[in-house]
CSV table of C-alpha atoms in Angstrom, one decimal:
chain,number,residue,atom,x,y,z
J,1,UNK,CA,0.1,0.2,0.0
J,2,UNK,CA,1.4,3.5,-0.8
J,3,UNK,CA,1.9,5.7,2.3
J,4,UNK,CA,0.8,9.1,2.3
J,5,UNK,CA,2.1,11.5,5.5
J,6,UNK,CA,0.8,14.7,6.7
J,7,UNK,CA,2.8,15.9,9.5
J,8,UNK,CA,1.9,19.0,11.5
J,9,UNK,CA,4.1,21.3,13.6
J,10,UNK,CA,3.1,23.2,16.3
J,11,UNK,CA,7.2,25.0,16.7
J,12,UNK,CA,9.1,25.1,19.6
J,13,UNK,CA,8.2,28.3,21.2
J,14,UNK,CA,4.5,28.5,22.0
J,15,UNK,CA,1.7,25.9,22.7
J,16,UNK,CA,-0.9,26.1,19.4
J,17,UNK,CA,-3.1,22.9,21.0
J,18,UNK,CA,-6.4,24.6,18.6
J,19,UNK,CA,-3.9,24.0,15.7
J,20,UNK,CA,-3.8,20.1,17.3
J,21,UNK,CA,-7.5,19.8,18.4
J,22,UNK,CA,-8.0,21.3,14.6
J,23,UNK,CA,-6.7,18.1,12.9
J,24,UNK,CA,-7.6,15.9,15.3
J,25,UNK,CA,-11.4,16.3,14.3
J,26,UNK,CA,-13.6,14.1,12.9
J,27,UNK,CA,-14.2,15.7,9.6
J,28,UNK,CA,-10.5,17.2,9.0
J,29,UNK,CA,-9.5,12.8,9.8
J,30,UNK,CA,-12.6,11.9,7.3
J,31,UNK,CA,-10.8,14.1,4.3
J,32,UNK,CA,-7.3,13.2,4.9
J,33,UNK,CA,-9.3,9.4,4.6
J,34,UNK,CA,-10.9,10.4,1.5
J,35,UNK,CA,-7.5,12.2,-0.3
J,36,UNK,CA,-5.6,9.0,0.1
J,37,UNK,CA,-3.9,9.8,3.6
J,38,UNK,CA,-2.6,6.7,5.5
J,39,UNK,CA,-0.5,8.9,7.9
J,40,UNK,CA,-0.7,12.0,10.7
J,41,UNK,CA,2.4,13.0,11.7
J,42,UNK,CA,2.2,15.2,14.7
J,43,UNK,CA,5.2,17.4,16.5
J,44,UNK,CA,2.8,18.4,19.6
J,45,UNK,CA,5.1,19.8,21.7
J,46,UNK,CA,5.8,19.9,25.8
J,47,UNK,CA,1.5,19.9,26.4
J,48,UNK,CA,0.2,18.1,23.1
J,49,UNK,CA,1.0,14.6,24.1
J,50,UNK,CA,-2.3,15.1,26.9
J,51,UNK,CA,-4.2,16.3,23.5
J,52,UNK,CA,-3.4,12.9,21.7
J,53,UNK,CA,-4.0,10.5,24.8
J,54,UNK,CA,-7.2,12.1,25.5
J,55,UNK,CA,-7.5,11.6,21.1
J,56,UNK,CA,-6.9,7.9,21.5
J,57,UNK,CA,-9.0,7.1,24.6
J,58,UNK,CA,-12.0,8.7,22.6
J,59,UNK,CA,-11.5,6.6,19.3
J,60,UNK,CA,-10.9,3.5,21.8
J,61,UNK,CA,-14.2,3.8,23.6
J,62,UNK,CA,-15.9,5.0,20.2
J,63,UNK,CA,-16.7,8.3,20.9
J,64,UNK,CA,-13.8,9.1,18.5
J,65,UNK,CA,-13.1,8.2,14.8
J,66,UNK,CA,-9.7,8.7,13.4
J,67,UNK,CA,-10.9,7.3,10.1
J,68,UNK,CA,-8.0,4.5,9.4
J,69,UNK,CA,-5.5,7.3,9.9
J,70,UNK,CA,-2.4,5.7,11.8
J,71,UNK,CA,-2.0,8.7,14.3
J,72,UNK,CA,1.4,9.4,16.6
J,73,UNK,CA,3.4,12.4,17.8
J,74,UNK,CA,6.8,13.6,19.4
J,75,UNK,CA,7.1,16.5,21.2
J,76,UNK,CA,10.1,17.9,19.9
J,77,UNK,CA,13.5,17.3,18.1
J,78,UNK,CA,15.7,19.0,18.9
J,79,UNK,CA,18.0,17.9,15.3
J,80,UNK,CA,15.3,20.1,13.5
J,81,UNK,CA,11.9,18.8,11.7
J,82,UNK,CA,13.8,18.1,8.3
J,83,UNK,CA,13.5,14.7,8.3
J,84,UNK,CA,9.9,14.6,9.6
J,85,UNK,CA,9.2,17.6,6.9
J,86,UNK,CA,11.1,15.6,3.5
J,87,UNK,CA,8.6,12.2,4.7
J,88,UNK,CA,5.4,13.9,3.1
J,89,UNK,CA,8.0,14.5,-0.4
J,90,UNK,CA,7.0,11.4,-3.1
J,91,UNK,CA,8.8,8.7,-2.9
J,92,UNK,CA,8.8,4.9,-4.5
J,93,UNK,CA,6.4,3.8,-1.7
J,94,UNK,CA,4.8,7.2,-0.9
J,95,UNK,CA,2.5,9.9,-2.9
J,96,UNK,CA,3.7,13.1,-1.7
J,97,UNK,CA,1.6,14.8,1.0
J,98,UNK,CA,2.4,17.6,3.2
J,99,UNK,CA,3.4,19.8,6.0
J,100,UNK,CA,0.5,21.8,8.3
J,101,UNK,CA,2.9,23.8,10.5
J,102,UNK,CA,2.0,27.3,12.4
J,103,UNK,CA,2.6,30.1,10.5
J,104,UNK,CA,6.2,31.1,12.4
J,105,UNK,CA,9.2,32.1,10.1
J,106,UNK,CA,11.6,29.4,11.0
J,107,UNK,CA,9.4,26.3,10.8
J,108,UNK,CA,7.6,28.3,7.5
J,109,UNK,CA,11.1,28.7,5.9
J,110,UNK,CA,12.5,24.9,6.4
J,111,UNK,CA,9.5,23.2,4.8
J,112,UNK,CA,10.2,26.1,1.5
J,113,UNK,CA,13.4,25.1,1.5
J,114,UNK,CA,12.8,21.6,1.7
J,115,UNK,CA,10.6,22.5,-1.7
J,116,UNK,CA,7.2,20.5,0.7
J,117,UNK,CA,3.5,21.9,-0.2
J,118,UNK,CA,2.5,23.6,2.8
J,119,UNK,CA,-0.5,25.1,4.7
J,120,UNK,CA,0.3,27.7,7.2
J,121,UNK,CA,-2.1,28.0,10.4
J,122,UNK,CA,-1.4,31.4,11.7
J,123,UNK,CA,-1.7,31.3,15.8
J,124,UNK,CA,-3.9,34.4,16.6
J,125,UNK,CA,-3.5,34.4,19.9
J,126,UNK,CA,0.3,35.4,20.2
J,127,UNK,CA,0.8,38.8,21.2
J,128,UNK,CA,2.3,40.7,18.5
J,129,UNK,CA,1.5,38.3,15.9
J,130,UNK,CA,3.3,38.5,12.8
J,131,UNK,CA,2.2,35.3,11.6
J,132,UNK,CA,-1.2,36.6,9.8
J,133,UNK,CA,0.5,38.7,7.8
J,134,UNK,CA,3.3,36.9,6.6
J,135,UNK,CA,0.9,34.0,5.6
J,136,UNK,CA,-1.1,36.1,3.5
J,137,UNK,CA,1.8,37.1,1.8
J,138,UNK,CA,3.5,34.1,1.2
J,139,UNK,CA,-0.1,32.8,-0.3
J,140,UNK,CA,-0.1,35.5,-2.6
J,141,UNK,CA,3.1,34.5,-3.7
J,142,UNK,CA,2.1,31.3,-3.8
J,143,UNK,CA,4.9,29.6,-2.2
J,144,UNK,CA,1.6,27.9,0.3
J,145,UNK,CA,-1.5,28.3,1.7
J,146,UNK,CA,-2.6,30.5,3.9
J,147,UNK,CA,-4.9,27.8,6.1
J,148,UNK,CA,-7.3,28.8,9.0
J,149,UNK,CA,-8.4,26.5,12.3
J,150,UNK,CA,-12.2,26.8,11.2
J,151,UNK,CA,-11.8,25.5,7.7
J,152,UNK,CA,-8.2,22.9,7.4
J,153,UNK,CA,-10.6,20.7,5.2
J,154,UNK,CA,-10.4,24.0,2.4
J,155,UNK,CA,-7.1,24.7,3.1
J,156,UNK,CA,-5.4,20.6,2.2
J,157,UNK,CA,-7.7,21.0,-1.1
J,158,UNK,CA,-5.9,23.7,-1.9
J,159,UNK,CA,-2.9,22.4,-1.1
J,160,UNK,CA,-3.3,19.9,-4.2
J,161,UNK,CA,-3.8,22.9,-6.0
J,162,UNK,CA,-1.2,24.5,-5.0
J,163,UNK,CA,1.4,20.9,-5.7
J,164,UNK,CA,1.1,21.6,-8.9
J,165,UNK,CA,2.1,25.8,-9.3
J,166,UNK,CA,3.2,26.8,-5.9
J,167,UNK,CA,7.1,28.6,-6.9
J,168,UNK,CA,10.1,27.5,-5.4
J,169,UNK,CA,12.5,28.3,-2.3
J,170,UNK,CA,14.6,30.6,-2.6
J,171,UNK,CA,13.7,32.0,-5.9
J,172,UNK,CA,16.0,31.5,-9.0
J,173,UNK,CA,18.5,34.3,-9.1
J,174,UNK,CA,22.4,34.0,-10.2
J,175,UNK,CA,23.6,33.7,-6.9
J,176,UNK,CA,24.0,37.4,-6.0
J,177,UNK,CA,22.8,39.4,-3.6
J,178,UNK,CA,22.1,42.2,-5.5
J,179,UNK,CA,21.1,44.2,-2.0
J,180,UNK,CA,23.9,43.1,-0.5
J,181,UNK,CA,21.1,42.9,2.6
J,182,UNK,CA,21.6,39.5,3.2
J,183,UNK,CA,19.0,37.0,4.2
J,184,UNK,CA,17.3,39.9,6.0
J,185,UNK,CA,17.1,42.2,3.2
J,186,UNK,CA,16.0,38.7,1.3
J,187,UNK,CA,12.9,38.6,3.4
J,188,UNK,CA,12.1,42.2,3.9
J,189,UNK,CA,12.4,41.9,-0.3
J,190,UNK,CA,9.6,39.2,0.0
J,191,UNK,CA,7.4,40.2,2.0
J,192,UNK,CA,6.8,43.1,0.7
J,193,UNK,CA,8.8,45.5,3.0
J,194,UNK,CA,10.9,48.5,1.1
J,195,UNK,CA,13.0,50.7,2.6
């Protein structure tokens, strides 16, 4: 059987339990199943283990349905998430899947560098939140899908369209940094922030 992976990361610094709850929702799991996904891998942070265990208990008691999706998770990987993000790439025994991430710049850049379909979901509970702006702008430019907690199923469908049209990172160039401003300058340019 061909495997198809959905990898979800909430990041390393701030809890985003709402995203975990959204991807464990029966409607979203059903959407994964219908879309051919076989595995849901969660990076759930320091507080998310209890959410996953509560879901497993509900499945065991018949109060929830995992729709045949193999669901597993871990708290944090101090070596980074490159291996987990790469697990969604197509291979001989695997159909290309998707990464669903909080909309933090580090996680977004990691997924864009690996060149995997990405749904970025802003954590709107953060103070001085930049995640909405970042997700909106990078979606506008064709790098990712701006996902919303209340409709991840629609974002999953959008990711199938993006899979065929997404822009690659870094943008093609001749290797020279014309601005002389390094990564900060590239990010400013990509986000449309001009001096």
